[in-house]
Amino acid sequence: MFDNFVVPNLLPAAPEIFLTVMALAILMIDLLVKDSRRTLTFVLTQLTLIGCAAIQFATSTGEITYTFSNMFVDDLMSDLLKLFLYMTLVIVMFYSRGYIIDREAMNKGEYYVLALFATLGMMVMISANHFLTIYIGLELLSLSLYAMVAMNRDSVVSTEAAMKYFVLGALASGLLLYGMSMIYGATGTLEITGIAERLYGGGVNKSVLVFGLVFLVAGLAFKLGVVPFHMWIPDVYHGAPTSVTLLIGSAPKLAAFAIVMRLLVNGLITMAADWQAMLVILSVLSMAIGNLAAIAQTNLKRMLAYSAISHMGFMLLGIVTGVVSGDARYALNAYSSAMFYVIAYVLMSAGTFGMILLMSRAGFEAEEIDDFKGLNKRSPWFAGIMLMLMFSMAGVPFFIGFFAKFSVLQAVVAADYMWLAIVAVLFSLIGAFYYLRVVKVMYFDAPADDTPLNAPLDMRILISANGLAVAFLGIFPQVIMSLCAYALLRSL
């Protein structure tokens, strides 16, 4: 009966297998742990993420390896993105720990287990080479995040945000599935590399393919949170507990970038002219609406939500300018600039939400911009860290955010999209206003609260390192830029 069964090569998926086993083990162990000793669950979660990073290093061959009937791929792009993913989750867990301890409804082992399953979903998305694998990874991530948004069951705002996220997320999954089914109908395969081969071979029904592409791009746009599929972002960022907003606003961007690359670049590059036109519209609308709507916000989490929309619009410029009129000379430069932008954004976003968590305490969320009034008088050091993060988000030289924008703009100009570069610079200048407003209230307004900042030593050290990394990598951006270019060169 099992004569034809071939044991797949498990080595490329070793980090995913390790994480699954550990997440299930932590779920069981947590049942036996008293609430007062929940530190054990936190430590095991962090050790799991560090273990995944070690296995990723140990199993990385630098070659493109397919396994599970070509449904799963291990290459340098996936290795690099997963390493940044583990690092981001370690930081997120450290930042979140004090916040969830202060809130009894959230101080459960499920928080850490759901975060691990969300990580597993993102890992599967990053290595997916098949529509089915993408969908499984996406749903694992989404279902974990829906539950985490609703973890503070006493909060009506959180419950409402979870409901909106669930309903709109289901709609986006439907759009994505419908697009995938139409592309399957046109090409006869669900495997991404197989789709690319069929398109190169010709003889594919172009009309069905274009309709499928439209639904596929709509589903991807929702997951990236770009206009006009952005409606869920401000409400979910605002309604979710801040530690969950930190998770939603950081690590999933790495996975979203990976599936855009796998689907559009690896699978549908011969249809670049079709999807590039759609991405240009999404990009310009996102930069415009994201930046203009952020100016009107007084709530810092909502402001960062609209800021995230504009940043994802900016990142799309790198994807758009990879291939122009069939010329792929600048593809590596353009795609690596987009990858660098996503990594830089995740670093900046983690630091900014970390600062909100640092300012929060039981019964006080520190999510209004006015809550940062006079921060310089309360703590000049952390005011300086927040200033660096805001300057970097705004694209002020010489922070990592500046070089992220600069590298994308270089790719746009090289692709001869001069008008697009001018539009991007114009909206970046408009966007600088709301970041500088936060700096203004920290340094020029009187503090509304003189209470000293209290946070665990590990969190203070980590936020300081996060802020300084934004400055250090701004002075030496070539380290990450070269890593991104090399990883993509060996993977595409």
Tab-separated table of C-alpha atoms in Angstrom:
chain	number	residue	atom	x	y	z
A	1	MET	CA	0.000	0.000	0.000
A	2	PHE	CA	2.868	2.347	0.829
A	3	ASP	CA	5.190	1.087	-1.935
A	4	ASN	CA	4.882	4.356	-3.856
A	5	PHE	CA	5.268	6.585	-0.807
A	6	VAL	CA	8.483	8.625	-0.943
A	7	VAL	CA	9.716	10.094	2.320
A	8	PRO	CA	10.184	13.844	1.690
A	9	ASN	CA	13.413	15.649	2.521
A	10	LEU	CA	12.578	17.064	5.965
A	11	LEU	CA	15.797	19.050	6.399
A	12	PRO	CA	14.648	22.264	4.602
A	13	ALA	CA	11.585	22.358	6.894
A	14	ALA	CA	13.493	21.499	10.097
A	15	PRO	CA	12.839	24.935	11.752
A	16	GLU	CA	9.079	24.631	11.040
A	17	ILE	CA	8.977	21.072	12.445
A	18	PHE	CA	10.927	22.136	15.546
A	19	LEU	CA	8.635	25.121	16.136
A	20	THR	CA	5.481	22.979	15.744
A	21	VAL	CA	6.733	20.400	18.256
A	22	MET	CA	7.790	23.090	20.733
A	23	ALA	CA	4.512	25.053	20.387
A	24	LEU	CA	2.509	21.908	21.191
A	25	ALA	CA	4.860	21.052	24.074
A	26	ILE	CA	4.580	24.587	25.501
A	27	LEU	CA	0.774	24.359	25.226
A	28	MET	CA	0.826	21.168	27.329
A	29	ILE	CA	3.427	22.438	29.819
A	30	ASP	CA	1.484	25.670	30.327
A	31	LEU	CA	-1.529	23.673	31.541
A	32	LEU	CA	0.585	22.508	34.488
A	33	VAL	CA	2.059	25.929	35.313
A	34	LYS	CA	0.485	28.237	37.900
A	35	ASP	CA	-0.276	31.819	36.871
A	36	SER	CA	2.451	33.079	39.206
A	37	ARG	CA	5.076	30.978	37.350
A	38	ARG	CA	4.131	31.914	33.792
A	39	THR	CA	7.693	33.140	33.258
A	40	LEU	CA	8.498	29.533	32.296
A	41	THR	CA	6.176	29.786	29.266
A	42	PHE	CA	7.816	33.061	28.245
A	43	VAL	CA	11.347	31.602	28.569
A	44	LEU	CA	10.421	28.459	26.596
A	45	THR	CA	8.908	30.636	23.844
A	46	GLN	CA	12.074	32.697	23.549
A	47	LEU	CA	14.262	29.553	23.568
A	48	THR	CA	12.081	28.091	20.798
A	49	LEU	CA	12.620	31.149	18.600
A	50	ILE	CA	16.370	31.134	19.291
A	51	GLY	CA	16.416	27.381	18.535
A	52	CYS	CA	14.669	28.016	15.201
A	53	ALA	CA	17.337	30.595	14.311
A	54	ALA	CA	20.129	28.120	15.189
A	55	ILE	CA	18.517	25.359	13.073
A	56	GLN	CA	18.023	27.825	10.210
A	57	PHE	CA	21.748	28.631	10.264
A	58	ALA	CA	22.725	24.960	10.534
A	59	THR	CA	20.497	23.749	7.678
A	60	SER	CA	21.076	26.633	5.250
A	61	THR	CA	22.937	25.357	2.164
A	62	GLY	CA	22.707	28.477	0.024
A	63	GLU	CA	21.090	26.405	-2.729
A	64	ILE	CA	17.451	26.371	-3.864
A	65	THR	CA	15.938	23.170	-2.433
A	66	TYR	CA	12.368	21.970	-3.068
A	67	THR	CA	10.617	19.408	-0.891
A	68	PHE	CA	7.115	18.061	-0.101
A	69	SER	CA	6.409	17.535	-3.844
A	70	ASN	CA	7.751	21.024	-4.671
A	71	MET	CA	5.223	22.663	-2.322
A	72	PHE	CA	7.944	24.025	-0.034
A	73	VAL	CA	11.142	25.820	-1.037
A	74	ASP	CA	14.238	26.644	0.961
A	75	ASP	CA	16.496	29.345	-0.512
A	76	LEU	CA	18.611	32.229	0.736
A	77	MET	CA	15.702	34.695	0.529
A	78	SER	CA	13.597	32.511	2.817
A	79	ASP	CA	16.567	31.940	5.171
A	80	LEU	CA	17.248	35.667	5.524
A	81	LEU	CA	13.579	36.644	5.951
A	82	LYS	CA	13.043	33.906	8.549
A	83	LEU	CA	16.096	34.997	10.545
A	84	PHE	CA	14.718	38.555	10.665
A	85	LEU	CA	11.331	37.048	11.571
A	86	TYR	CA	12.760	35.190	14.596
A	87	MET	CA	14.641	38.308	15.703
A	88	THR	CA	11.460	40.393	15.414
A	89	LEU	CA	9.405	37.862	17.413
A	90	VAL	CA	12.044	37.703	20.172
A	91	ILE	CA	11.895	41.519	20.438
A	92	VAL	CA	8.063	41.523	20.317
A	93	MET	CA	7.851	38.951	23.140
A	94	PHE	CA	10.279	40.949	25.307
A	95	TYR	CA	8.362	44.196	24.714
A	96	SER	CA	5.004	42.512	25.363
A	97	ARG	CA	5.875	40.701	28.586
A	98	GLY	CA	5.415	43.576	31.069
A	99	TYR	CA	2.278	44.759	29.251
A	100	ILE	CA	0.457	41.407	29.474
A	101	ILE	CA	1.563	40.794	33.084
A	102	ASP	CA	-0.160	44.081	34.011
A	103	ARG	CA	-3.392	42.947	32.318
A	104	GLU	CA	-4.853	39.877	33.979
A	105	ALA	CA	-7.147	38.946	31.068
A	106	MET	CA	-4.138	38.635	28.745
A	107	ASN	CA	-1.639	36.997	31.088
A	108	LYS	CA	-2.252	33.490	29.752
A	109	GLY	CA	-0.016	30.902	28.155
A	110	GLU	CA	-2.243	31.019	25.073
A	111	TYR	CA	-0.745	34.407	24.213
A	112	TYR	CA	2.711	32.869	23.673
A	113	VAL	CA	1.387	29.733	21.965
A	114	LEU	CA	-0.732	31.774	19.532
A	115	ALA	CA	2.309	33.963	18.791
A	116	LEU	CA	4.301	30.803	17.986
A	117	PHE	CA	1.576	29.450	15.678
A	118	ALA	CA	1.402	32.878	13.967
A	119	THR	CA	5.192	32.613	13.491
A	120	LEU	CA	4.759	29.134	11.990
A	121	GLY	CA	2.167	30.530	9.562
A	122	MET	CA	4.591	33.267	8.486
A	123	MET	CA	7.424	30.726	8.048
A	124	VAL	CA	5.218	28.575	5.804
A	125	MET	CA	4.203	31.654	3.772
A	126	ILE	CA	7.851	32.661	3.292
A	127	SER	CA	8.803	29.191	1.955
A	128	ALA	CA	5.627	28.487	-0.012
A	129	ASN	CA	5.948	27.336	-3.625
A	130	HIS	CA	2.355	26.215	-4.028
A	131	PHE	CA	-1.034	27.960	-3.731
A	132	LEU	CA	-2.111	25.451	-1.095
A	133	THR	CA	0.962	26.090	1.076
A	134	ILE	CA	0.441	29.852	0.794
A	135	TYR	CA	-3.187	29.485	1.861
A	136	ILE	CA	-2.376	27.204	4.811
A	137	GLY	CA	0.327	29.597	6.053
A	138	LEU	CA	-1.899	32.626	5.565
A	139	GLU	CA	-4.851	31.140	7.435
A	140	LEU	CA	-2.652	29.880	10.283
A	141	LEU	CA	-1.281	33.405	10.699
A	142	SER	CA	-4.688	35.082	10.338
A	143	LEU	CA	-6.590	32.796	12.753
A	144	SER	CA	-3.870	33.224	15.398
A	145	LEU	CA	-3.996	37.015	15.034
A	146	TYR	CA	-7.840	37.151	15.174
A	147	ALA	CA	-7.720	35.310	18.504
A	148	MET	CA	-4.913	37.510	19.842
A	149	VAL	CA	-6.763	40.737	18.969
A	150	ALA	CA	-9.749	39.482	21.005
A	151	MET	CA	-7.679	38.245	23.976
A	152	ASN	CA	-8.659	41.211	26.143
A	153	ARG	CA	-12.235	39.932	26.425
A	154	ASP	CA	-13.305	42.722	28.786
A	155	SER	CA	-12.636	45.370	26.135
A	156	VAL	CA	-15.511	46.156	23.755
A	157	VAL	CA	-13.104	47.978	21.417
A	158	SER	CA	-10.849	44.894	21.154
A	159	THR	CA	-13.784	42.566	20.491
A	160	GLU	CA	-15.126	44.913	17.792
A	161	ALA	CA	-11.654	45.124	16.190
A	162	ALA	CA	-11.364	41.314	16.184
A	163	MET	CA	-14.776	40.969	14.524
A	164	LYS	CA	-13.892	43.515	11.811
A	165	TYR	CA	-10.514	41.846	11.256
A	166	PHE	CA	-12.136	38.408	11.008
A	167	VAL	CA	-14.900	39.443	8.581
A	168	LEU	CA	-12.637	41.505	6.291
A	169	GLY	CA	-9.868	38.875	6.534
A	170	ALA	CA	-12.324	36.185	5.401
A	171	LEU	CA	-13.360	38.409	2.473
A	172	ALA	CA	-9.705	38.886	1.453
A	173	SER	CA	-9.048	35.138	1.726
A	174	GLY	CA	-12.042	34.578	-0.562
A	175	LEU	CA	-10.660	37.030	-3.135
A	176	LEU	CA	-7.243	35.353	-2.978
A	177	LEU	CA	-8.731	31.868	-3.320
A	178	TYR	CA	-10.916	32.921	-6.239
A	179	GLY	CA	-7.897	34.420	-7.998
A	180	MET	CA	-5.885	31.249	-7.369
A	181	SER	CA	-8.672	29.043	-8.703
A	182	MET	CA	-8.882	31.093	-11.938
A	183	ILE	CA	-5.113	30.918	-12.423
A	184	TYR	CA	-5.317	27.159	-11.817
A	185	GLY	CA	-8.087	26.971	-14.408
A	186	ALA	CA	-5.900	28.798	-16.940
A	187	THR	CA	-2.603	26.982	-16.283
A	188	GLY	CA	-3.676	23.597	-14.869
A	189	THR	CA	-1.278	23.703	-11.919
A	190	LEU	CA	-1.148	25.113	-8.393
A	191	GLU	CA	2.641	25.003	-8.182
A	192	ILE	CA	4.202	28.467	-8.539
A	193	THR	CA	7.269	27.355	-10.539
A	194	GLY	CA	4.947	25.178	-12.650
A	195	ILE	CA	2.764	28.223	-13.432
A	196	ALA	CA	5.851	30.155	-14.581
A	197	GLU	CA	6.822	27.266	-16.904
A	198	ARG	CA	3.302	27.070	-18.412
A	199	LEU	CA	3.271	30.830	-19.036
A	200	TYR	CA	6.678	30.706	-20.731
A	201	GLY	CA	5.416	27.805	-22.867
A	202	GLY	CA	2.418	29.868	-24.114
A	203	GLY	CA	-1.025	28.572	-25.097
A	204	VAL	CA	-2.667	29.834	-21.873
A	205	ASN	CA	-6.086	31.528	-21.840
A	206	LYS	CA	-5.003	35.144	-21.226
A	207	SER	CA	-8.484	36.471	-20.349
A	208	VAL	CA	-9.011	33.972	-17.522
A	209	LEU	CA	-5.467	34.605	-16.340
A	210	VAL	CA	-5.933	38.393	-16.158
A	211	PHE	CA	-9.214	38.021	-14.222
A	212	GLY	CA	-7.449	35.656	-11.819
A	213	LEU	CA	-4.587	38.120	-11.468
A	214	VAL	CA	-6.966	40.945	-10.505
A	215	PHE	CA	-8.449	38.890	-7.639
A	216	LEU	CA	-4.987	37.696	-6.603
A	217	VAL	CA	-3.606	41.257	-6.414
A	218	ALA	CA	-6.719	42.362	-4.466
A	219	GLY	CA	-6.124	39.589	-1.892
A	220	LEU	CA	-2.431	40.466	-1.608
A	221	ALA	CA	-3.279	44.178	-1.276
A	222	PHE	CA	-5.515	43.396	1.705
A	223	LYS	CA	-2.770	41.436	3.429
A	224	LEU	CA	-0.287	44.270	2.796
A	225	GLY	CA	-2.898	46.791	3.962
A	226	VAL	CA	-2.701	49.108	0.954
A	227	VAL	CA	-5.463	51.373	-0.416
A	228	PRO	CA	-8.304	50.639	-1.218
A	229	PHE	CA	-8.080	47.449	0.900
A	230	HIS	CA	-6.810	49.288	3.985
A	231	MET	CA	-10.069	49.798	5.921
A	232	TRP	CA	-9.223	47.217	8.571
A	233	ILE	CA	-5.810	48.645	9.491
A	234	PRO	CA	-6.738	51.768	11.581
A	235	ASP	CA	-9.532	49.997	13.492
A	236	VAL	CA	-7.496	46.860	14.209
A	237	TYR	CA	-4.358	48.815	15.190
A	238	HIS	CA	-6.484	51.008	17.496
A	239	GLY	CA	-8.687	48.269	18.970
A	240	ALA	CA	-6.101	45.542	19.511
A	241	PRO	CA	-4.095	45.458	22.747
A	242	THR	CA	-0.874	47.390	22.053
A	243	SER	CA	1.334	44.289	22.355
A	244	VAL	CA	-0.775	42.592	19.659
A	245	THR	CA	-0.701	45.744	17.491
A	246	LEU	CA	3.086	45.568	17.749
A	247	LEU	CA	3.000	42.001	16.388
A	248	ILE	CA	0.507	42.817	13.600
A	249	GLY	CA	2.449	45.937	12.591
A	250	SER	CA	5.841	44.299	12.295
A	251	ALA	CA	6.606	40.631	11.475
A	252	PRO	CA	3.710	39.882	9.015
A	253	LYS	CA	5.151	42.522	6.642
A	254	LEU	CA	8.138	40.187	6.061
A	255	ALA	CA	5.814	37.296	5.162
A	256	ALA	CA	3.634	39.531	2.960
A	257	PHE	CA	6.727	40.657	1.038
A	258	ALA	CA	7.717	36.998	0.552
A	259	ILE	CA	4.357	35.931	-0.934
A	260	VAL	CA	4.304	38.975	-3.241
A	261	MET	CA	7.742	37.908	-4.519
A	262	ARG	CA	6.767	34.237	-4.828
A	263	LEU	CA	3.446	34.862	-6.587
A	264	LEU	CA	4.121	37.881	-8.791
A	265	VAL	CA	7.866	37.636	-9.485
A	266	ASN	CA	8.552	33.883	-9.347
A	267	GLY	CA	5.206	32.753	-10.795
A	268	LEU	CA	3.703	35.556	-12.886
A	269	ILE	CA	6.701	37.563	-14.113
A	270	THR	CA	5.584	37.145	-17.751
A	271	MET	CA	2.461	39.116	-16.789
A	272	ALA	CA	4.507	41.891	-15.171
A	273	ALA	CA	3.004	44.565	-17.430
A	274	ASP	CA	-0.490	43.665	-16.108
A	275	TRP	CA	0.261	43.529	-12.382
A	276	GLN	CA	2.676	46.470	-12.437
A	277	ALA	CA	-0.105	48.796	-13.652
A	278	MET	CA	-2.303	47.672	-10.744
A	279	LEU	CA	0.524	48.024	-8.199
A	280	VAL	CA	1.341	51.579	-9.402
A	281	ILE	CA	-2.266	52.652	-8.681
A	282	LEU	CA	-2.270	50.908	-5.276
A	283	SER	CA	1.087	52.458	-4.428
A	284	VAL	CA	0.188	56.064	-5.295
A	285	LEU	CA	-3.222	55.837	-3.549
A	286	SER	CA	-1.599	54.332	-0.430
A	287	MET	CA	1.054	57.039	-0.188
A	288	ALA	CA	-1.580	59.749	-0.724
A	289	ILE	CA	-4.373	58.531	1.574
A	290	GLY	CA	-2.014	57.049	4.189
A	291	ASN	CA	-0.031	60.262	4.648
A	292	LEU	CA	-2.975	62.683	4.395
A	293	ALA	CA	-5.194	60.705	6.803
A	294	ALA	CA	-2.348	60.320	9.329
A	295	ILE	CA	-2.104	64.120	9.681
A	296	ALA	CA	-5.628	64.267	11.145
A	297	GLN	CA	-5.000	61.596	13.828
A	298	THR	CA	-4.539	62.393	17.511
A	299	ASN	CA	-4.304	58.737	18.520
A	300	LEU	CA	-0.724	57.495	18.035
A	301	LYS	CA	-1.766	53.933	17.142
A	302	ARG	CA	-4.142	55.176	14.440
A	303	MET	CA	-1.443	57.533	13.170
A	304	LEU	CA	0.996	54.609	12.925
A	305	ALA	CA	-1.705	52.568	11.150
A	306	TYR	CA	-2.051	55.172	8.382
A	307	SER	CA	1.728	55.523	8.375
A	308	ALA	CA	1.996	51.739	7.776
A	309	ILE	CA	-0.350	52.092	4.774
A	310	SER	CA	1.882	54.782	3.241
A	311	HIS	CA	5.064	52.761	3.956
A	312	MET	CA	3.671	49.668	2.236
A	313	GLY	CA	2.725	51.870	-0.740
A	314	PHE	CA	6.331	53.098	-0.854
A	315	MET	CA	7.673	49.530	-0.631
A	316	LEU	CA	5.526	48.508	-3.635
A	317	LEU	CA	7.476	50.995	-5.774
A	318	GLY	CA	10.476	48.646	-5.538
A	319	ILE	CA	8.383	45.686	-6.750
A	320	VAL	CA	6.867	47.760	-9.582
A	321	THR	CA	10.204	48.902	-11.022
A	322	GLY	CA	11.884	45.478	-11.235
A	323	VAL	CA	11.014	44.795	-14.864
A	324	VAL	CA	10.262	47.626	-17.304
A	325	SER	CA	9.096	46.861	-20.858
A	326	GLY	CA	10.520	43.344	-20.582
A	327	ASP	CA	13.924	44.676	-19.506
A	328	ALA	CA	15.057	42.957	-16.269
A	329	ARG	CA	18.454	44.688	-15.937
A	330	TYR	CA	17.484	46.500	-12.760
A	331	ALA	CA	15.367	43.710	-11.245
A	332	LEU	CA	17.880	42.689	-8.568
A	333	ASN	CA	18.445	46.287	-7.473
A	334	ALA	CA	14.705	47.060	-7.365
A	335	TYR	CA	13.608	43.922	-5.492
A	336	SER	CA	16.487	44.137	-2.994
A	337	SER	CA	15.563	47.790	-2.306
A	338	ALA	CA	11.975	46.673	-1.537
A	339	MET	CA	13.275	43.896	0.743
A	340	PHE	CA	15.585	46.346	2.527
A	341	TYR	CA	12.641	48.743	2.940
A	342	VAL	CA	10.484	46.063	4.588
A	343	ILE	CA	13.264	45.050	7.011
A	344	ALA	CA	13.952	48.695	7.896
A	345	TYR	CA	10.230	49.353	8.423
A	346	VAL	CA	9.861	46.316	10.721
A	347	LEU	CA	12.817	47.534	12.812
A	348	MET	CA	11.390	51.071	13.097
A	349	SER	CA	7.833	49.872	13.767
A	350	ALA	CA	8.983	47.496	16.532
A	351	GLY	CA	10.890	50.327	18.237
A	352	THR	CA	7.988	52.787	18.020
A	353	PHE	CA	5.404	50.377	19.466
A	354	GLY	CA	8.045	49.365	22.047
A	355	MET	CA	8.116	53.008	23.189
A	356	ILE	CA	4.301	53.022	23.550
A	357	LEU	CA	4.549	49.840	25.649
A	358	LEU	CA	7.322	51.396	27.743
A	359	MET	CA	5.081	54.374	28.530
A	360	SER	CA	2.051	52.162	29.301
A	361	ARG	CA	1.133	50.833	32.703
A	362	ALA	CA	-1.869	49.077	34.234
A	363	GLY	CA	-4.964	51.173	33.430
A	364	PHE	CA	-3.048	53.576	31.134
A	365	GLU	CA	-2.381	52.809	27.450
A	366	ALA	CA	-0.196	55.830	26.416
A	367	GLU	CA	-1.683	55.675	22.922
A	368	GLU	CA	-2.559	59.361	22.456
A	369	ILE	CA	0.058	61.704	20.980
A	370	ASP	CA	-0.575	64.027	23.958
A	371	ASP	CA	0.588	61.230	26.288
A	372	PHE	CA	4.119	61.929	24.993
A	373	LYS	CA	3.979	65.594	26.051
A	374	GLY	CA	7.139	66.664	27.847
A	375	LEU	CA	8.773	63.229	27.588
A	376	ASN	CA	12.150	64.963	27.341
A	377	LYS	CA	11.698	66.305	30.895
A	378	ARG	CA	10.687	62.873	32.221
A	379	SER	CA	13.408	60.917	30.424
A	380	PRO	CA	15.806	62.663	27.984
A	381	TRP	CA	17.279	59.287	26.946
A	382	PHE	CA	13.990	57.704	25.839
A	383	ALA	CA	12.841	61.001	24.281
A	384	GLY	CA	16.047	60.786	22.220
A	385	ILE	CA	15.263	57.182	21.228
A	386	MET	CA	11.725	58.162	20.143
A	387	LEU	CA	13.143	61.147	18.238
A	388	MET	CA	15.478	58.840	16.276
A	389	LEU	CA	12.597	56.478	15.474
A	390	MET	CA	10.342	59.330	14.283
A	391	PHE	CA	13.140	60.914	12.213
A	392	SER	CA	13.869	57.515	10.661
A	393	MET	CA	10.176	56.936	9.834
A	394	ALA	CA	10.046	60.393	8.236
A	395	GLY	CA	13.145	59.639	6.123
A	396	VAL	CA	15.443	62.230	7.726
A	397	PRO	CA	19.166	61.644	6.956
A	398	PHE	CA	21.089	59.680	8.247
A	399	PHE	CA	18.834	57.048	9.747
A	400	ILE	CA	17.917	53.676	8.259
A	401	GLY	CA	14.526	54.984	7.074
A	402	PHE	CA	16.267	57.580	4.905
A	403	PHE	CA	18.409	54.978	3.120
A	404	ALA	CA	15.400	52.653	2.733
A	405	LYS	CA	13.498	55.435	0.918
A	406	PHE	CA	16.622	56.478	-0.996
A	407	SER	CA	17.306	52.956	-2.321
A	408	VAL	CA	13.687	52.566	-3.504
A	409	LEU	CA	13.769	55.995	-5.171
A	410	GLN	CA	17.043	55.062	-6.906
A	411	ALA	CA	15.322	51.972	-8.341
A	412	VAL	CA	12.323	54.064	-9.453
A	413	VAL	CA	14.544	56.634	-11.216
A	414	ALA	CA	16.659	53.870	-12.830
A	415	ALA	CA	13.441	52.389	-14.253
A	416	ASP	CA	12.656	55.815	-15.787
A	417	TYR	CA	9.530	56.383	-13.643
A	418	MET	CA	10.522	59.965	-12.875
A	419	TRP	CA	6.945	61.130	-12.202
A	420	LEU	CA	6.508	58.313	-9.692
A	421	ALA	CA	9.692	59.352	-7.858
A	422	ILE	CA	8.433	62.970	-7.647
A	423	VAL	CA	5.057	61.792	-6.269
A	424	ALA	CA	6.805	59.590	-3.679
A	425	VAL	CA	9.081	62.431	-2.516
A	426	LEU	CA	6.129	64.847	-2.342
A	427	PHE	CA	4.049	62.543	-0.135
A	428	SER	CA	7.106	61.707	2.011
A	429	LEU	CA	7.516	65.428	2.709
A	430	ILE	CA	3.813	65.676	3.659
A	431	GLY	CA	4.228	62.604	5.862
A	432	ALA	CA	7.145	64.165	7.739
A	433	PHE	CA	4.664	66.586	9.366
A	434	TYR	CA	2.961	64.057	11.630
A	435	TYR	CA	6.221	62.417	12.716
A	436	LEU	CA	7.708	65.801	13.596
A	437	ARG	CA	4.534	66.652	15.569
A	438	VAL	CA	5.374	63.799	17.965
A	439	VAL	CA	8.908	65.219	18.361
A	440	LYS	CA	7.432	68.677	18.981
A	441	VAL	CA	5.143	67.527	21.839
A	442	MET	CA	8.025	65.596	23.449
A	443	TYR	CA	10.433	68.531	23.468
A	444	PHE	CA	8.340	71.716	23.529
A	445	ASP	CA	5.176	70.865	25.518
A	446	ALA	CA	4.887	70.651	29.278
A	447	PRO	CA	4.410	67.103	30.635
A	448	ALA	CA	0.850	66.242	31.655
A	449	ASP	CA	2.201	63.536	33.951
A	450	ASP	CA	5.414	63.644	35.996
A	451	THR	CA	5.342	59.949	36.902
A	452	PRO	CA	8.777	58.338	36.335
A	453	LEU	CA	9.014	55.743	33.553
A	454	ASN	CA	8.990	52.277	35.079
A	455	ALA	CA	9.903	49.260	32.974
A	456	PRO	CA	12.004	46.104	33.422
A	457	LEU	CA	15.727	46.495	32.791
A	458	ASP	CA	15.695	44.038	29.851
A	459	MET	CA	13.020	46.113	28.080
A	460	ARG	CA	14.915	49.362	28.667
A	461	ILE	CA	18.093	47.812	27.237
A	462	LEU	CA	16.251	46.325	24.244
A	463	ILE	CA	14.444	49.566	23.329
A	464	SER	CA	17.724	51.463	23.603
A	465	ALA	CA	19.420	48.873	21.343
A	466	ASN	CA	16.458	49.071	18.912
A	467	GLY	CA	16.700	52.869	18.679
A	468	LEU	CA	20.489	52.858	18.368
A	469	ALA	CA	20.277	50.160	15.639
A	470	VAL	CA	18.074	52.530	13.605
A	471	ALA	CA	20.871	55.125	13.816
A	472	PHE	CA	23.790	52.678	13.393
A	473	LEU	CA	22.273	50.925	10.365
A	474	GLY	CA	21.565	54.363	8.915
A	475	ILE	CA	25.301	55.096	9.009
A	476	PHE	CA	26.199	51.608	7.711
A	477	PRO	CA	23.177	50.557	5.595
A	478	GLN	CA	25.383	48.564	3.240
A	479	VAL	CA	25.439	45.603	5.667
A	480	ILE	CA	21.746	44.765	5.236
A	481	MET	CA	21.553	46.069	1.642
A	482	SER	CA	24.304	43.634	0.564
A	483	LEU	CA	22.640	40.748	2.426
A	484	CYS	CA	19.313	41.438	0.652
A	485	ALA	CA	20.944	41.706	-2.795
A	486	TYR	CA	22.991	38.512	-2.286
A	487	ALA	CA	19.991	36.538	-0.962
A	488	LEU	CA	17.830	37.564	-3.940
A	489	LEU	CA	20.658	36.936	-6.430
A	490	ARG	CA	20.893	33.314	-5.215
A	491	SER	CA	17.117	32.825	-4.996
A	492	LEU	CA	15.481	34.333	-8.126
